[in-house]
C-alpha cells in the first residue's frame, strides 16, 4: 500500500485548513529496495545521515540505505532523552536530511535533531506496534521529565514488510490494542462534540474509523488463523498517527481508555506494581471503558452541578507526589464549561453511540484469541481496583470523556 497524503490536506468541511508534513507513506514488501526513488520523488537529495542502533543495523543487514554518514548507537542504556540526543548531535556531519531506522527510541534520535536543525526527517520503522511514526510528537525525556512534545513528523515513511513481519507476538497484540482503542476514543470525541460543542472534524474521524476497520479485520483474521496481516496492521498505525498530525492533537486516537497508560506510568498509590507496554495498558483501558459504557447505556442520567475536584480527593488517589500536577491540570476543568443538562438532553444520541460499541463478550473473545492484555491483572493492577481505575485516570487529563462526565451525572 502506498498512501499519498495530499488527499487529506487543504480546506476541509470542518472549516479548518489541514496540513501534513508527511507526504508519502509506503507499506510494502521490499519497500526499501525502492527507497532512492521515493527520496528522489520528494526532492530529498541532500547530504544524508542515517541513524540506527546496533540491533536495527543488524536487523537490516543487506538492506542498508545509502548514506553520507551512518550513526550506529549502542543500545545499552539507550533511551530517548534530550541530553543523549544532543550528545549524538555533536557527531552529525552537516546533514541536510536525517533518516532514522528503528522503533520509537531511534525515531526520536532522528526527529529531535531534524527539528532542531530545521531539516527533513525520514522514518524507516522496523516495528509497527504503535502509531507514533506518523505523529508529529516526540516522546523523549525533556529536562528530566517524560512527556509528549510537539515536533516534526517524517516527510516520508518507508515500512518494509520483510523487516516488520519479524515482530514478536507480544508487540503484534499490543499494536492491535492501540488501534482498537478507537472504539472508545471516537465515541468520547463525538459525545464531547455533542454536549460541549468541542471541535470535531468528520474527515479526520473517518480516517480514524478507517484505521480501526483495517485493524479490526486484521485482528479477526489473526484471531482465527494466527496469521498477522502486517500490511493492514502497519497501515492502520500510520493512519492513526496521521490523525494526530491533521488535528495537531490526539483527540481522534486517544480518549478515556488511553489514560490507563498514563496511570500505569505515573504509578500512584495502589498502582505501584502496574507494568505494561503502551498498547497493553490501553487495551485494559479500552475493555474497562467498553464495559462501563454499555452499563451506562442501560441507565438514565440526571444532571447535577459541577463541583471541582478537591485537593483531598486528589491526594487520596494520587498521593502528595503527584497531587500538584493533577490539581494544575484540572484548574480549568472542561466540566465547568457547559451545562450538564446538555448531556441529559442529548442522551438518546449518546445512548445510540454506546449501543453501537462492540459487546463486552465480543471484545473479550477477540482480545483473548489475539493474545492481547485486557484485564487489570494482566498489567499488575489489583482487580479490586477495576471499578475505580477509570475514575482515577480520568483526572489525569482535562479532556472531556464519558468517564469524566460521570462527575456531573447521577444514574438510576
Ligand atoms: Zn477537517
Ligand atoms: Zn496509543
Tab-separated table of C-alpha atoms and ligand atoms in Angstrom:
chain	number	residue	atom	x	y	z
A	1	UNK	CA	0.000	0.000	0.000
A	2	UNK	CA	1.181	3.477	-0.820
A	3	UNK	CA	-0.555	6.434	0.748
A	4	UNK	CA	-0.383	9.771	-0.916
A	5	UNK	CA	-1.044	12.125	1.969
A	6	UNK	CA	-2.052	15.141	-0.084
A	7	UNK	CA	-5.656	13.934	-0.253
A	8	UNK	CA	-6.092	14.880	3.408
A	9	UNK	CA	-4.687	18.400	3.235
A	10	UNK	CA	-6.254	21.729	2.379
A	11	UNK	CA	-9.612	23.295	3.129
A	12	UNK	CA	-11.893	20.871	4.959
A	13	UNK	CA	-15.624	20.580	5.674
A	14	UNK	CA	-14.780	21.183	9.355
A	15	UNK	CA	-13.794	24.744	8.465
A	16	UNK	CA	-10.087	24.272	9.087
A	17	UNK	CA	-7.273	24.043	6.621
A	18	UNK	CA	-5.388	20.827	7.391
A	19	UNK	CA	-1.679	20.455	6.764
A	20	UNK	CA	0.640	17.460	6.912
A	21	UNK	CA	4.406	17.279	6.990
A	22	UNK	CA	4.170	13.644	5.939
A	23	UNK	CA	3.841	13.458	2.176
A	24	UNK	CA	4.132	9.774	1.478
A	25	UNK	CA	3.739	6.546	3.420
A	26	UNK	CA	4.851	3.294	1.837
A	27	UNK	CA	3.970	-0.031	3.453
A	28	UNK	CA	5.047	-2.900	1.214
A	29	UNK	CA	7.268	-5.914	0.823
A	30	UNK	CA	10.780	-4.952	-0.259
A	31	UNK	CA	9.827	-1.281	0.094
A	32	UNK	CA	13.418	-0.436	0.980
A	33	UNK	CA	14.583	-1.588	-2.473
A	34	UNK	CA	12.802	1.470	-3.881
A	35	UNK	CA	13.939	3.863	-1.165
A	36	UNK	CA	16.060	6.019	-3.507
A	37	UNK	CA	13.138	6.512	-5.892
A	38	UNK	CA	10.915	7.793	-3.086
A	39	UNK	CA	13.635	10.120	-1.828
A	40	UNK	CA	14.161	11.492	-5.352
A	41	UNK	CA	10.455	11.926	-5.903
A	42	UNK	CA	10.150	14.071	-2.772
A	43	UNK	CA	13.312	16.014	-3.557
A	44	UNK	CA	15.186	14.660	-0.536
A	45	UNK	CA	18.513	14.617	-2.308
A	46	UNK	CA	20.837	16.436	0.086
A	47	UNK	CA	23.585	15.130	2.390
A	48	UNK	CA	22.176	12.252	4.348
A	49	UNK	CA	22.798	10.948	7.854
A	50	UNK	CA	21.200	7.604	8.711
A	51	UNK	CA	20.717	6.704	12.388
A	52	UNK	CA	20.471	3.109	13.652
A	53	UNK	CA	21.190	1.293	16.868
A	54	UNK	CA	23.288	-1.879	16.748
A	55	UNK	CA	20.145	-4.014	16.769
A	56	UNK	CA	18.401	-2.298	13.860
A	57	UNK	CA	21.735	-2.102	11.995
A	58	UNK	CA	21.974	-5.883	12.216
A	59	UNK	CA	18.289	-6.427	11.526
A	60	UNK	CA	18.562	-4.501	8.251
A	61	UNK	CA	21.850	-6.123	7.168
A	62	UNK	CA	21.968	-6.257	3.374
A	63	UNK	CA	19.254	-3.581	3.181
A	64	UNK	CA	21.160	-0.555	4.477
A	65	UNK	CA	20.208	2.542	2.552
A	66	UNK	CA	22.830	4.852	1.009
A	67	UNK	CA	24.294	7.351	3.428
A	68	UNK	CA	26.875	10.117	3.608
A	69	UNK	CA	27.128	9.279	7.286
A	70	UNK	CA	25.903	6.299	9.307
A	71	UNK	CA	25.477	6.599	13.051
A	72	UNK	CA	25.048	3.283	14.867
A	73	UNK	CA	24.144	3.798	18.528
A	74	UNK	CA	24.944	1.424	21.364
A	75	UNK	CA	21.553	0.062	22.503
A	76	UNK	CA	22.763	-0.467	26.089
A	77	UNK	CA	21.174	2.174	28.270
A	78	UNK	CA	19.889	3.927	25.167
A	79	UNK	CA	16.761	5.941	25.866
A	80	UNK	CA	15.131	8.857	24.172
A	81	UNK	CA	16.353	11.699	26.340
A	82	UNK	CA	17.325	15.216	25.313
A	83	UNK	CA	20.855	15.079	26.749
A	84	UNK	CA	21.655	11.804	24.965
A	85	UNK	CA	20.209	13.044	21.676
A	86	UNK	CA	22.130	16.308	21.915
A	87	UNK	CA	25.302	14.363	22.584
A	88	UNK	CA	24.740	12.427	19.349
A	89	UNK	CA	24.058	15.680	17.507
A	90	UNK	CA	27.664	16.772	18.110
A	91	UNK	CA	28.743	13.942	15.793
A	92	UNK	CA	26.447	14.954	12.947
A	93	UNK	CA	28.307	15.736	9.744
A	94	UNK	CA	26.152	18.643	8.476
A	95	UNK	CA	23.244	16.582	7.184
A	96	UNK	CA	20.509	18.043	5.003
A	97	UNK	CA	18.187	15.116	5.753
A	98	UNK	CA	18.101	12.596	8.621
A	99	UNK	CA	16.840	9.029	8.204
A	100	UNK	CA	16.017	7.013	11.333
A	101	UNK	CA	15.906	3.210	11.170
A	102	UNK	CA	14.225	1.569	14.166
A	103	UNK	CA	11.303	1.881	16.554
A	104	UNK	CA	10.213	4.589	18.989
A	105	UNK	CA	13.536	5.413	20.629
A	106	UNK	CA	15.541	5.675	17.408
A	107	UNK	CA	12.747	7.713	15.827
A	108	UNK	CA	13.272	10.376	18.477
A	109	UNK	CA	17.016	10.324	17.678
A	110	UNK	CA	16.011	11.306	14.135
A	111	UNK	CA	13.043	13.536	14.851
A	112	UNK	CA	14.619	15.723	17.507
A	113	UNK	CA	17.813	16.678	15.626
A	114	UNK	CA	15.871	17.210	12.383
A	115	UNK	CA	13.512	19.543	14.208
A	116	UNK	CA	16.344	21.442	15.868
A	117	UNK	CA	18.256	21.768	12.594
A	118	UNK	CA	15.138	22.567	10.568
A	119	UNK	CA	15.782	19.753	8.084
A	120	UNK	CA	13.501	16.938	6.889
A	121	UNK	CA	13.252	13.641	8.681
A	122	UNK	CA	12.528	10.238	7.121
A	123	UNK	CA	11.385	7.140	9.021
A	124	UNK	CA	12.159	3.517	8.283
A	125	UNK	CA	10.237	1.670	11.009
A	126	UNK	CA	11.481	-1.775	11.999
A	127	UNK	CA	8.366	-2.385	14.099
A	128	UNK	CA	4.839	-1.091	13.756
A	129	UNK	CA	3.275	-1.664	17.151
A	130	UNK	CA	2.339	1.953	17.774
A	131	UNK	CA	1.016	4.956	15.918
A	132	UNK	CA	3.888	7.244	16.810
A	133	UNK	CA	5.736	7.046	13.485
A	134	UNK	CA	3.487	9.395	11.547
A	135	UNK	CA	2.666	11.629	14.503
A	136	UNK	CA	4.332	14.997	14.995
A	137	UNK	CA	5.110	14.245	18.593
A	138	UNK	CA	8.412	13.466	20.292
A	139	UNK	CA	8.165	11.342	23.418
A	140	UNK	CA	11.742	11.843	24.604
A	141	UNK	CA	12.510	12.761	28.214
A	142	UNK	CA	12.987	16.527	28.320
A	143	UNK	CA	14.638	18.243	31.271
A	144	UNK	CA	14.310	15.006	33.211
A	145	UNK	CA	10.578	14.645	32.548
A	146	UNK	CA	8.837	12.195	30.269
A	147	UNK	CA	6.229	13.954	28.209
A	148	UNK	CA	4.939	14.331	24.673
A	149	UNK	CA	6.428	17.349	22.954
A	150	UNK	CA	5.054	18.656	19.645
A	151	UNK	CA	7.763	18.315	16.995
A	152	UNK	CA	8.102	17.450	13.322
A	153	UNK	CA	6.693	14.388	11.591
A	154	UNK	CA	8.589	12.392	8.962
A	155	UNK	CA	8.251	13.645	5.403
A	156	UNK	CA	8.458	10.077	4.178
A	157	UNK	CA	7.805	6.749	5.908
A	158	UNK	CA	9.055	3.560	4.270
A	159	UNK	CA	7.907	0.428	6.097
A	160	UNK	CA	9.427	-2.709	4.597
A	161	UNK	CA	7.199	-5.662	5.471
A	162	UNK	CA	10.094	-8.121	5.205
A	163	UNK	CA	11.590	-6.353	8.236
A	164	UNK	CA	8.395	-5.556	10.121
A	165	UNK	CA	6.966	-9.068	9.867
A	166	UNK	CA	9.619	-10.253	12.320
A	167	UNK	CA	7.739	-8.557	15.174
A	168	UNK	CA	7.201	-10.735	18.257
A	169	UNK	CA	3.641	-11.783	19.167
A	170	UNK	CA	3.553	-9.524	22.206
A	171	UNK	CA	4.084	-6.437	20.045
A	172	UNK	CA	1.546	-7.565	17.468
A	173	UNK	CA	-1.025	-7.883	20.262
A	174	UNK	CA	-0.059	-4.518	21.714
A	175	UNK	CA	-0.429	-2.895	18.286
A	176	UNK	CA	-3.906	-4.378	17.913
A	177	UNK	CA	-4.846	-2.965	21.322
A	178	UNK	CA	-3.672	0.533	20.488
A	179	UNK	CA	-5.893	0.759	17.410
A	180	UNK	CA	-8.983	-0.996	18.852
A	181	UNK	CA	-8.916	1.828	21.419
A	182	UNK	CA	-10.564	3.961	18.749
A	183	UNK	CA	-13.892	2.362	19.548
A	184	UNK	CA	-13.973	4.416	22.718
A	185	UNK	CA	-11.750	7.354	21.726
A	186	UNK	CA	-14.011	8.185	18.789
A	187	UNK	CA	-17.128	7.779	20.932
A	188	UNK	CA	-15.663	10.133	23.560
A	189	UNK	CA	-14.793	12.732	20.911
A	190	UNK	CA	-18.283	12.584	19.346
A	191	UNK	CA	-20.038	12.810	22.726
A	192	UNK	CA	-17.939	15.796	23.671
A	193	UNK	CA	-18.768	17.492	20.375
A	194	UNK	CA	-22.428	16.848	21.066
A	195	UNK	CA	-22.658	18.197	24.613
A	196	UNK	CA	-19.855	20.751	24.767
A	197	UNK	CA	-19.534	21.776	21.114
A	198	UNK	CA	-15.907	20.657	21.075
A	199	UNK	CA	-14.278	20.986	17.666
A	200	UNK	CA	-14.870	17.887	15.557
A	201	UNK	CA	-13.664	17.002	12.074
A	202	UNK	CA	-15.686	14.353	10.207
A	203	UNK	CA	-12.870	13.793	7.694
A	204	UNK	CA	-10.326	13.012	10.408
A	205	UNK	CA	-12.881	10.901	12.273
A	206	UNK	CA	-13.410	8.921	9.045
A	207	UNK	CA	-9.662	8.361	8.739
A	208	UNK	CA	-9.526	7.105	12.340
A	209	UNK	CA	-12.536	4.926	11.649
A	210	UNK	CA	-10.771	3.525	8.580
A	211	UNK	CA	-7.690	2.690	10.653
A	212	UNK	CA	-9.972	0.956	13.147
A	213	UNK	CA	-11.667	-1.070	10.413
A	214	UNK	CA	-8.337	-2.098	8.866
A	215	UNK	CA	-7.114	-3.282	12.263
A	216	UNK	CA	-10.376	-4.947	13.269
A	217	UNK	CA	-10.455	-7.003	10.054
A	218	UNK	CA	-6.799	-7.927	10.515
A	219	UNK	CA	-7.387	-8.810	14.177
A	220	UNK	CA	-10.345	-11.050	13.281
A	221	UNK	CA	-8.162	-12.846	10.764
A	222	UNK	CA	-5.285	-13.087	13.249
A	223	UNK	CA	-7.639	-14.479	15.918
A	224	UNK	CA	-8.955	-17.118	13.542
A	225	UNK	CA	-5.746	-18.182	11.790
A	226	UNK	CA	-2.780	-16.874	13.775
A	227	UNK	CA	-1.584	-15.142	10.616
A	228	UNK	CA	-0.814	-11.444	11.026
A	229	UNK	CA	-1.618	-9.181	8.090
A	230	UNK	CA	1.326	-6.872	8.715
A	231	UNK	CA	0.468	-4.681	5.764
A	232	UNK	CA	-3.001	-3.832	7.094
A	233	UNK	CA	-1.825	-3.592	10.699
A	234	UNK	CA	1.029	-1.265	9.824
A	235	UNK	CA	-1.144	0.938	7.637
A	236	UNK	CA	-3.687	1.202	10.461
A	237	UNK	CA	-0.920	2.558	12.734
A	238	UNK	CA	0.209	5.006	10.052
A	239	UNK	CA	-3.322	6.333	9.504
A	240	UNK	CA	-3.866	6.729	13.219
A	241	UNK	CA	-0.655	8.741	13.536
A	242	UNK	CA	-1.747	10.978	10.661
A	243	UNK	CA	-4.938	11.917	12.529
A	244	UNK	CA	-2.723	13.458	15.218
A	245	UNK	CA	-0.833	15.486	12.633
A	246	UNK	CA	-4.041	16.628	10.937
A	247	UNK	CA	-5.601	17.799	14.206
A	248	UNK	CA	-2.392	18.783	15.944
A	249	UNK	CA	-3.637	16.795	18.902
A	250	UNK	CA	-4.508	13.213	19.700
A	251	UNK	CA	-8.291	13.613	20.142
A	252	UNK	CA	-9.254	11.068	17.472
A	253	UNK	CA	-6.827	8.444	18.727
A	254	UNK	CA	-6.951	8.845	22.477
A	255	UNK	CA	-9.919	9.024	24.862
A	256	UNK	CA	-10.648	7.817	28.391
A	257	UNK	CA	-9.066	4.439	27.642
A	258	UNK	CA	-5.634	5.929	26.888
A	259	UNK	CA	-5.420	7.490	30.337
A	260	UNK	CA	-4.837	3.994	31.721
A	261	UNK	CA	-1.424	4.080	30.059
A	262	UNK	CA	-0.661	7.363	31.819
A	263	UNK	CA	-1.881	5.945	35.119
A	264	UNK	CA	0.492	2.992	34.789
A	265	UNK	CA	3.376	5.328	34.021
A	266	UNK	CA	2.593	7.623	36.966
A	267	UNK	CA	2.170	4.772	39.448
A	268	UNK	CA	0.010	6.489	42.087
A	269	UNK	CA	-0.589	4.700	45.422
A	270	UNK	CA	-2.053	1.195	44.986
A	271	UNK	CA	-0.862	1.120	41.347
A	272	UNK	CA	2.831	0.802	42.160
A	273	UNK	CA	3.104	-2.657	40.637
A	274	UNK	CA	1.340	-1.744	37.392
A	275	UNK	CA	3.535	-2.537	34.401
A	276	UNK	CA	2.960	-2.877	30.682
A	277	UNK	CA	3.844	-1.507	27.273
A	278	UNK	CA	1.672	1.286	25.900
A	279	UNK	CA	-0.766	-0.819	23.868
A	280	UNK	CA	-1.252	-3.300	26.709
A	281	UNK	CA	-2.290	-0.608	29.194
A	282	UNK	CA	-4.523	0.953	26.546
A	283	UNK	CA	-6.161	-2.448	25.949
A	284	UNK	CA	-7.034	-2.703	29.639
A	285	UNK	CA	-8.460	0.825	29.484
A	286	UNK	CA	-10.489	0.101	26.345
A	287	UNK	CA	-12.034	-3.067	27.727
A	288	UNK	CA	-12.936	-1.355	31.016
A	289	UNK	CA	-14.474	1.597	29.139
A	290	UNK	CA	-16.499	-0.640	26.838
A	291	UNK	CA	-17.844	-2.484	29.850
A	292	UNK	CA	-18.684	0.767	31.647
A	293	UNK	CA	-20.168	2.460	28.558
A	294	UNK	CA	-22.546	-0.434	27.942
A	295	UNK	CA	-23.583	-0.351	31.589
A	296	UNK	CA	-24.293	3.393	31.428
A	297	UNK	CA	-26.213	2.978	28.162
A	298	UNK	CA	-28.765	0.942	30.106
A	299	UNK	CA	-29.349	3.691	32.678
A	300	UNK	CA	-30.922	7.141	32.758
A	301	UNK	CA	-28.781	10.094	33.841
A	302	UNK	CA	-29.840	13.161	35.841
A	303	UNK	CA	-27.724	16.300	35.797
A	304	UNK	CA	-26.038	17.568	38.926
A	305	UNK	CA	-23.993	20.718	39.342
A	306	UNK	CA	-20.302	20.720	38.542
A	307	UNK	CA	-18.009	20.638	41.553
A	308	UNK	CA	-14.244	20.971	41.032
A	309	UNK	CA	-12.015	18.111	42.182
A	310	UNK	CA	-10.983	18.663	45.772
A	311	UNK	CA	-7.384	18.503	46.866
A	312	UNK	CA	-8.343	15.878	49.452
A	313	UNK	CA	-9.666	13.547	46.765
A	314	UNK	CA	-6.626	14.127	44.575
A	315	UNK	CA	-4.197	13.475	47.438
A	316	UNK	CA	-6.118	10.350	48.431
A	317	UNK	CA	-5.992	8.910	44.898
A	318	UNK	CA	-2.649	10.229	43.646
A	319	UNK	CA	-0.595	10.845	46.760
A	320	UNK	CA	1.258	14.064	47.643
A	321	UNK	CA	3.931	13.412	44.993
A	322	UNK	CA	1.507	13.758	42.085
A	323	UNK	CA	-1.183	15.963	43.648
A	324	UNK	CA	0.119	19.360	42.487
A	325	UNK	CA	0.347	18.262	38.859
A	326	UNK	CA	-3.161	16.807	38.890
A	327	UNK	CA	-4.628	19.909	40.567
A	328	UNK	CA	-2.958	22.117	37.976
A	329	UNK	CA	-4.236	20.004	35.075
A	330	UNK	CA	-7.792	20.379	36.408
A	331	UNK	CA	-7.582	24.096	37.139
A	332	UNK	CA	-9.867	24.935	34.215
A	333	UNK	CA	-11.943	21.780	34.299
A	334	UNK	CA	-13.749	21.276	30.986
A	335	UNK	CA	-16.750	20.032	33.008
A	336	UNK	CA	-17.300	23.597	34.168
A	337	UNK	CA	-17.605	24.973	30.625
A	338	UNK	CA	-21.069	23.709	29.674
A	339	UNK	CA	-24.439	22.922	31.231
A	340	UNK	CA	-24.526	19.273	32.426
A	341	UNK	CA	-28.185	19.230	31.383
A	342	UNK	CA	-26.865	19.098	27.769
A	343	UNK	CA	-25.781	15.517	28.431
A	344	UNK	CA	-29.243	14.559	29.648
A	345	UNK	CA	-30.924	16.345	26.728
A	346	UNK	CA	-28.741	14.503	24.186
A	347	UNK	CA	-28.817	11.172	25.994
A	348	UNK	CA	-30.751	9.365	23.236
A	349	UNK	CA	-27.996	10.176	20.750
A	350	UNK	CA	-25.302	9.259	23.270
A	351	UNK	CA	-27.067	6.013	24.072
A	352	UNK	CA	-27.140	5.152	20.349
A	353	UNK	CA	-23.354	5.683	20.187
A	354	UNK	CA	-22.800	3.493	23.230
A	355	UNK	CA	-25.092	0.760	21.932
A	356	UNK	CA	-23.088	0.733	18.683
A	357	UNK	CA	-19.894	-0.279	20.525
A	358	UNK	CA	-18.967	-3.961	20.237
A	359	UNK	CA	-20.307	-6.019	23.112
A	360	UNK	CA	-18.219	-6.973	26.138
A	361	UNK	CA	-18.365	-10.655	25.113
A	362	UNK	CA	-17.260	-9.889	21.556
A	363	UNK	CA	-14.269	-7.855	22.750
A	364	UNK	CA	-13.326	-10.383	25.397
A	365	UNK	CA	-13.219	-13.178	22.826
A	366	UNK	CA	-11.291	-11.100	20.302
A	367	UNK	CA	-8.723	-9.940	22.849
A	368	UNK	CA	-8.166	-13.381	24.222
A	369	UNK	CA	-7.932	-15.004	20.763
A	370	UNK	CA	-5.333	-12.403	19.734
A	371	UNK	CA	-3.308	-12.862	22.928
A	372	UNK	CA	-3.999	-9.244	23.954
A	373	UNK	CA	-3.852	-7.945	27.509
A	374	UNK	CA	-7.235	-6.563	28.559
A	375	UNK	CA	-7.836	-7.187	32.268
A	376	UNK	CA	-6.278	-5.139	35.098
A	377	UNK	CA	-4.491	-8.194	36.490
A	378	UNK	CA	-2.758	-8.633	33.096
A	379	UNK	CA	-0.775	-5.474	33.792
A	380	UNK	CA	-0.219	-5.863	37.525
A	381	UNK	CA	-3.311	-3.984	38.747
A	382	UNK	CA	-5.360	-5.478	41.576
A	383	UNK	CA	-8.767	-6.472	40.078
A	384	UNK	CA	-10.363	-4.945	43.188
A	385	UNK	CA	-9.422	-1.553	41.680
A	386	UNK	CA	-11.281	-2.280	38.421
A	387	UNK	CA	-14.268	-0.106	39.344
A	388	UNK	CA	-12.158	2.831	40.449
A	389	UNK	CA	-9.327	2.902	37.959
A	390	UNK	CA	-11.220	4.718	35.200
A	391	UNK	CA	-12.478	7.455	37.537
A	392	UNK	CA	-8.968	7.975	38.868
A	393	UNK	CA	-7.316	8.007	35.457
A	394	UNK	CA	-9.937	10.439	34.113
A	395	UNK	CA	-8.412	13.097	36.367
A	396	UNK	CA	-5.021	12.814	34.655
A	397	UNK	CA	-6.064	14.818	31.656
A	398	UNK	CA	-8.511	17.683	31.365
A	399	UNK	CA	-10.253	16.246	28.318
A	400	UNK	CA	-13.966	15.522	28.094
A	401	UNK	CA	-14.837	11.816	28.084
A	402	UNK	CA	-17.925	9.978	29.235
A	403	UNK	CA	-15.963	8.813	32.287
A	404	UNK	CA	-15.276	12.436	33.240
A	405	UNK	CA	-18.902	13.386	32.529
A	406	UNK	CA	-19.994	10.960	35.266
A	407	UNK	CA	-18.935	13.608	37.773
A	408	UNK	CA	-21.901	15.783	36.757
A	409	UNK	CA	-24.406	12.951	36.430
A	410	UNK	CA	-26.443	10.738	38.716
A	411	UNK	CA	-27.531	7.460	37.216
A	412	UNK	CA	-30.614	5.494	38.113
B	1	LIG	ZN1	-11.286	18.860	8.973
B	2	LIG	ZN1	-1.867	4.858	21.787
